[in-house]
């Protein structure tokens, strides 16, 4: 089976993320990944569950100059806000 689409590279995704941050959308962005197939797992040759925190977040900082506060928003604050249900 061969997929009928081609996924964007990590570099392209990071470039797009940085462009959206620069346009002021940082509070609306979440950084995540999908592990839906066995071959995405580290033990089967994939990048593993920690790909975003081990590779992507550091590159956003070192290569693109995204600061720690924005990385925290993308990985912690905004997902928390999106996934919190108001009980009122």
PDB file of N, CA and C in Angstrom, residues 18-81:
ATOM      1  N   UNK A  18       6.434  29.096  12.214  1.00  0.00           N
ATOM      2  CA  UNK A  18       7.095  30.367  12.521  1.00  0.00           C
ATOM      3  C   UNK A  18       6.399  31.521  11.800  1.00  0.00           C
ATOM      4  N   UNK A  19       5.992  31.327  10.561  1.00  0.00           N
ATOM      5  CA  UNK A  19       5.275  32.378   9.819  1.00  0.00           C
ATOM      6  C   UNK A  19       3.960  32.723  10.518  1.00  0.00           C
ATOM      7  N   UNK A  20       3.249  31.715  11.017  1.00  0.00           N
ATOM      8  CA  UNK A  20       1.997  31.968  11.740  1.00  0.00           C
ATOM      9  C   UNK A  20       2.251  32.667  13.068  1.00  0.00           C
ATOM     10  N   UNK A  21       3.324  32.288  13.753  1.00  0.00           N
ATOM     11  CA  UNK A  21       3.692  32.967  15.005  1.00  0.00           C
ATOM     12  C   UNK A  21       3.992  34.433  14.720  1.00  0.00           C
ATOM     13  N   UNK A  22       4.758  34.693  13.667  1.00  0.00           N
ATOM     14  CA  UNK A  22       5.110  36.069  13.307  1.00  0.00           C
ATOM     15  C   UNK A  22       3.892  36.901  12.919  1.00  0.00           C
ATOM     16  N   UNK A  23       2.826  36.258  12.455  1.00  0.00           N
ATOM     17  CA  UNK A  23       1.579  36.960  12.110  1.00  0.00           C
ATOM     18  C   UNK A  23       0.662  37.135  13.319  1.00  0.00           C
ATOM     19  N   UNK A  24       1.096  36.650  14.494  1.00  0.00           N
ATOM     20  CA  UNK A  24       0.332  36.856  15.715  1.00  0.00           C
ATOM     21  C   UNK A  24      -0.621  35.740  16.099  1.00  0.00           C
ATOM     22  N   UNK A  25      -0.478  34.573  15.519  1.00  0.00           N
ATOM     23  CA  UNK A  25      -1.385  33.461  15.801  1.00  0.00           C
ATOM     24  C   UNK A  25      -0.873  32.509  16.875  1.00  0.00           C
ATOM     25  N   UNK A  26       0.145  32.882  17.619  1.00  0.00           N
ATOM     26  CA  UNK A  26       0.767  31.953  18.563  1.00  0.00           C
ATOM     27  C   UNK A  26      -0.198  31.401  19.607  1.00  0.00           C
ATOM     28  N   UNK A  27      -1.222  32.168  19.991  1.00  0.00           N
ATOM     29  CA  UNK A  27      -2.184  31.692  20.988  1.00  0.00           C
ATOM     30  C   UNK A  27      -3.199  30.711  20.409  1.00  0.00           C
ATOM     31  N   UNK A  28      -3.165  30.502  19.100  1.00  0.00           N
ATOM     32  CA  UNK A  28      -4.116  29.606  18.451  1.00  0.00           C
ATOM     33  C   UNK A  28      -3.432  28.350  17.896  1.00  0.00           C
ATOM     34  N   UNK A  29      -2.162  28.201  18.146  1.00  0.00           N
ATOM     35  CA  UNK A  29      -1.404  27.080  17.594  1.00  0.00           C
ATOM     36  C   UNK A  29      -1.081  26.039  18.659  1.00  0.00           C
ATOM     37  N   UNK A  30      -1.096  24.793  18.251  1.00  0.00           N
ATOM     38  CA  UNK A  30      -0.715  23.678  19.103  1.00  0.00           C
ATOM     39  C   UNK A  30       0.294  22.843  18.322  1.00  0.00           C
ATOM     40  N   UNK A  31       1.346  22.433  18.984  1.00  0.00           N
ATOM     41  CA  UNK A  31       2.333  21.580  18.344  1.00  0.00           C
ATOM     42  C   UNK A  31       2.141  20.152  18.856  1.00  0.00           C
ATOM     43  N   UNK A  32       1.947  19.231  17.929  1.00  0.00           N
ATOM     44  CA  UNK A  32       1.707  17.843  18.315  1.00  0.00           C
ATOM     45  C   UNK A  32       2.213  16.925  17.211  1.00  0.00           C
ATOM     46  N   UNK A  33       1.986  15.648  17.394  1.00  0.00           N
ATOM     47  CA  UNK A  33       2.346  14.679  16.368  1.00  0.00           C
ATOM     48  C   UNK A  33       1.358  13.540  16.398  1.00  0.00           C
ATOM     49  N   UNK A  34       1.411  12.732  15.368  1.00  0.00           N
ATOM     50  CA  UNK A  34       0.499  11.615  15.233  1.00  0.00           C
ATOM     51  C   UNK A  34       1.298  10.314  15.246  1.00  0.00           C
ATOM     52  N   UNK A  35       0.935   9.423  16.122  1.00  0.00           N
ATOM     53  CA  UNK A  35       1.519   8.078  16.144  1.00  0.00           C
ATOM     54  C   UNK A  35       0.349   7.121  15.930  1.00  0.00           C
ATOM     55  N   UNK A  36       0.052   6.824  14.679  1.00  0.00           N
ATOM     56  CA  UNK A  36      -1.114   5.988  14.397  1.00  0.00           C
ATOM     57  C   UNK A  36      -0.746   4.664  13.732  1.00  0.00           C
ATOM     58  N   UNK A  37       0.524   4.499  13.436  1.00  0.00           N
ATOM     59  CA  UNK A  37       0.961   3.258  12.797  1.00  0.00           C
ATOM     60  C   UNK A  37       2.163   2.698  13.536  1.00  0.00           C
ATOM     61  N   UNK A  38       2.262   1.402  13.557  1.00  0.00           N
ATOM     62  CA  UNK A  38       3.335   0.736  14.283  1.00  0.00           C
ATOM     63  C   UNK A  38       4.714   1.220  13.826  1.00  0.00           C
ATOM     64  N   UNK A  39       4.897   1.449  12.538  1.00  0.00           N
ATOM     65  CA  UNK A  39       6.214   1.840  12.051  1.00  0.00           C
ATOM     66  C   UNK A  39       6.597   3.273  12.414  1.00  0.00           C
ATOM     67  N   UNK A  40       5.699   4.030  13.049  1.00  0.00           N
ATOM     68  CA  UNK A  40       6.054   5.352  13.573  1.00  0.00           C
ATOM     69  C   UNK A  40       6.772   5.239  14.923  1.00  0.00           C
ATOM     70  N   UNK A  41       6.623   4.087  15.576  1.00  0.00           N
ATOM     71  CA  UNK A  41       7.244   3.868  16.880  1.00  0.00           C
ATOM     72  C   UNK A  41       8.751   3.666  16.731  1.00  0.00           C
ATOM     73  N   UNK A  42       9.497   4.112  17.715  1.00  0.00           N
ATOM     74  CA  UNK A  42      10.953   4.017  17.704  1.00  0.00           C
ATOM     75  C   UNK A  42      11.439   2.579  17.495  1.00  0.00           C
ATOM     76  N   UNK A  43      10.821   1.643  18.176  1.00  0.00           N
ATOM     77  CA  UNK A  43      11.279   0.253  18.091  1.00  0.00           C
ATOM     78  C   UNK A  43      11.071  -0.362  16.711  1.00  0.00           C
ATOM     79  N   UNK A  44      10.253   0.273  15.874  1.00  0.00           N
ATOM     80  CA  UNK A  44      10.029  -0.221  14.519  1.00  0.00           C
ATOM     81  C   UNK A  44      10.619   0.710  13.464  1.00  0.00           C
ATOM     82  N   UNK A  45      11.564   1.566  13.888  1.00  0.00           N
ATOM     83  CA  UNK A  45      12.271   2.432  12.946  1.00  0.00           C
ATOM     84  C   UNK A  45      11.707   3.822  12.762  1.00  0.00           C
ATOM     85  N   UNK A  46      10.645   4.151  13.496  1.00  0.00           N
ATOM     86  CA  UNK A  46      10.049   5.477  13.389  1.00  0.00           C
ATOM     87  C   UNK A  46      10.740   6.480  14.293  1.00  0.00           C
ATOM     88  N   UNK A  47      10.181   7.671  14.353  1.00  0.00           N
ATOM     89  CA  UNK A  47      10.772   8.747  15.146  1.00  0.00           C
ATOM     90  C   UNK A  47      10.352   8.706  16.614  1.00  0.00           C
ATOM     91  N   UNK A  48       9.294   7.978  16.941  1.00  0.00           N
ATOM     92  CA  UNK A  48       8.889   7.799  18.330  1.00  0.00           C
ATOM     93  C   UNK A  48       8.002   8.909  18.879  1.00  0.00           C
ATOM     94  N   UNK A  49       7.515   8.651  20.088  1.00  0.00           N
ATOM     95  CA  UNK A  49       6.597   9.580  20.751  1.00  0.00           C
ATOM     96  C   UNK A  49       7.248  10.915  21.118  1.00  0.00           C
ATOM     97  N   UNK A  50       8.551  10.948  21.290  1.00  0.00           N
ATOM     98  CA  UNK A  50       9.206  12.180  21.762  1.00  0.00           C
ATOM     99  C   UNK A  50       9.780  13.036  20.631  1.00  0.00           C
ATOM    100  N   UNK A  51       9.413  12.767  19.404  1.00  0.00           N
ATOM    101  CA  UNK A  51       9.965  13.491  18.262  1.00  0.00           C
ATOM    102  C   UNK A  51       9.811  15.016  18.399  1.00  0.00           C
ATOM    103  N   UNK A  52       8.621  15.459  18.765  1.00  0.00           N
ATOM    104  CA  UNK A  52       8.371  16.905  18.853  1.00  0.00           C
ATOM    105  C   UNK A  52       9.213  17.546  19.951  1.00  0.00           C
ATOM    106  N   UNK A  53       9.243  16.954  21.130  1.00  0.00           N
ATOM    107  CA  UNK A  53       9.988  17.579  22.231  1.00  0.00           C
ATOM    108  C   UNK A  53      11.487  17.366  22.122  1.00  0.00           C
ATOM    109  N   UNK A  54      11.903  16.278  21.482  1.00  0.00           N
ATOM    110  CA  UNK A  54      13.341  15.996  21.375  1.00  0.00           C
ATOM    111  C   UNK A  54      13.976  16.652  20.155  1.00  0.00           C
ATOM    112  N   UNK A  55      13.233  16.793  19.063  1.00  0.00           N
ATOM    113  CA  UNK A  55      13.832  17.312  17.837  1.00  0.00           C
ATOM    114  C   UNK A  55      13.235  18.632  17.366  1.00  0.00           C
ATOM    115  N   UNK A  56      11.911  18.720  17.325  1.00  0.00           N
ATOM    116  CA  UNK A  56      11.255  19.884  16.722  1.00  0.00           C
ATOM    117  C   UNK A  56      11.379  21.125  17.607  1.00  0.00           C
ATOM    118  N   UNK A  57      10.984  21.027  18.878  1.00  0.00           N
ATOM    119  CA  UNK A  57      11.055  22.195  19.773  1.00  0.00           C
ATOM    120  C   UNK A  57      12.469  22.771  19.850  1.00  0.00           C
ATOM    121  N   UNK A  58      13.509  21.945  20.035  1.00  0.00           N
ATOM    122  CA  UNK A  58      14.863  22.521  20.054  1.00  0.00           C
ATOM    123  C   UNK A  58      15.250  23.204  18.744  1.00  0.00           C
ATOM    124  N   UNK A  59      14.840  22.647  17.620  1.00  0.00           N
ATOM    125  CA  UNK A  59      15.158  23.289  16.330  1.00  0.00           C
ATOM    126  C   UNK A  59      14.410  24.596  16.147  1.00  0.00           C
ATOM    127  N   UNK A  60      13.171  24.648  16.626  1.00  0.00           N
ATOM    128  CA  UNK A  60      12.445  25.919  16.556  1.00  0.00           C
ATOM    129  C   UNK A  60      13.207  27.000  17.303  1.00  0.00           C
ATOM    130  N   UNK A  61      13.820  26.617  18.429  1.00  0.00           N
ATOM    131  CA  UNK A  61      14.589  27.573  19.223  1.00  0.00           C
ATOM    132  C   UNK A  61      15.916  27.927  18.551  1.00  0.00           C
ATOM    133  N   UNK A  62      16.692  26.932  18.174  1.00  0.00           N
ATOM    134  CA  UNK A  62      18.052  27.197  17.694  1.00  0.00           C
ATOM    135  C   UNK A  62      18.100  27.669  16.250  1.00  0.00           C
ATOM    136  N   UNK A  63      17.274  27.105  15.400  1.00  0.00           N
ATOM    137  CA  UNK A  63      17.319  27.458  13.978  1.00  0.00           C
ATOM    138  C   UNK A  63      16.428  28.648  13.658  1.00  0.00           C
ATOM    139  N   UNK A  64      15.235  28.705  14.279  1.00  0.00           N
ATOM    140  CA  UNK A  64      14.263  29.738  13.931  1.00  0.00           C
ATOM    141  C   UNK A  64      14.154  30.851  14.966  1.00  0.00           C
ATOM    142  N   UNK A  65      14.797  30.700  16.123  1.00  0.00           N
ATOM    143  CA  UNK A  65      14.793  31.755  17.129  1.00  0.00           C
ATOM    144  C   UNK A  65      13.507  31.898  17.922  1.00  0.00           C
ATOM    145  N   UNK A  66      12.693  30.859  17.974  1.00  0.00           N
ATOM    146  CA  UNK A  66      11.455  30.899  18.767  1.00  0.00           C
ATOM    147  C   UNK A  66      11.834  30.781  20.239  1.00  0.00           C
ATOM    148  N   UNK A  67      11.311  31.693  21.066  1.00  0.00           N
ATOM    149  CA  UNK A  67      11.734  31.673  22.470  1.00  0.00           C
ATOM    150  C   UNK A  67      10.955  30.657  23.306  1.00  0.00           C
ATOM    151  N   UNK A  68      11.493  30.388  24.494  1.00  0.00           N
ATOM    152  CA  UNK A  68      10.933  29.371  25.388  1.00  0.00           C
ATOM    153  C   UNK A  68       9.477  29.625  25.745  1.00  0.00           C
ATOM    154  N   UNK A  69       9.095  30.878  25.912  1.00  0.00           N
ATOM    155  CA  UNK A  69       7.712  31.198  26.288  1.00  0.00           C
ATOM    156  C   UNK A  69       6.733  30.761  25.200  1.00  0.00           C
ATOM    157  N   UNK A  70       7.109  30.945  23.955  1.00  0.00           N
ATOM    158  CA  UNK A  70       6.231  30.536  22.854  1.00  0.00           C
ATOM    159  C   UNK A  70       6.210  29.010  22.728  1.00  0.00           C
ATOM    160  N   UNK A  71       7.356  28.369  22.895  1.00  0.00           N
ATOM    161  CA  UNK A  71       7.394  26.903  22.874  1.00  0.00           C
ATOM    162  C   UNK A  71       6.477  26.350  23.961  1.00  0.00           C
ATOM    163  N   UNK A  72       6.505  26.961  25.145  1.00  0.00           N
ATOM    164  CA  UNK A  72       5.631  26.533  26.238  1.00  0.00           C
ATOM    165  C   UNK A  72       4.162  26.708  25.861  1.00  0.00           C
ATOM    166  N   UNK A  73       3.835  27.802  25.177  1.00  0.00           N
ATOM    167  CA  UNK A  73       2.454  27.986  24.716  1.00  0.00           C
ATOM    168  C   UNK A  73       2.047  26.875  23.753  1.00  0.00           C
ATOM    169  N   UNK A  74       2.921  26.553  22.805  1.00  0.00           N
ATOM    170  CA  UNK A  74       2.596  25.564  21.782  1.00  0.00           C
ATOM    171  C   UNK A  74       2.446  24.158  22.340  1.00  0.00           C
ATOM    172  N   UNK A  75       3.225  23.839  23.366  1.00  0.00           N
ATOM    173  CA  UNK A  75       3.241  22.477  23.903  1.00  0.00           C
ATOM    174  C   UNK A  75       2.413  22.287  25.169  1.00  0.00           C
ATOM    175  N   UNK A  76       2.207  23.362  25.950  1.00  0.00           N
ATOM    176  CA  UNK A  76       1.574  23.197  27.261  1.00  0.00           C
ATOM    177  C   UNK A  76       0.342  24.083  27.429  1.00  0.00           C
ATOM    178  N   UNK A  77       0.533  25.389  27.352  1.00  0.00           N
ATOM    179  CA  UNK A  77      -0.546  26.318  27.709  1.00  0.00           C
ATOM    180  C   UNK A  77      -1.768  26.223  26.793  1.00  0.00           C
ATOM    181  N   UNK A  78      -1.547  26.288  25.487  1.00  0.00           N
ATOM    182  CA  UNK A  78      -2.685  26.265  24.561  1.00  0.00           C
ATOM    183  C   UNK A  78      -3.373  24.907  24.541  1.00  0.00           C
ATOM    184  N   UNK A  79      -2.641  23.785  24.511  1.00  0.00           N
ATOM    185  CA  UNK A  79      -3.350  22.505  24.610  1.00  0.00           C
ATOM    186  C   UNK A  79      -4.167  22.390  25.903  1.00  0.00           C
ATOM    187  N   UNK A  80      -3.618  22.877  27.007  1.00  0.00           N
ATOM    188  CA  UNK A  80      -4.358  22.860  28.278  1.00  0.00           C
ATOM    189  C   UNK A  80      -5.641  23.673  28.144  1.00  0.00           C
ATOM    190  N   UNK A  81      -5.540  24.838  27.546  1.00  0.00           N
ATOM    191  CA  UNK A  81      -6.715  25.703  27.368  1.00  0.00           C
ATOM    192  C   UNK A  81      -7.738  25.042  26.455  1.00  0.00           C
TER     193      UNK A  81
END
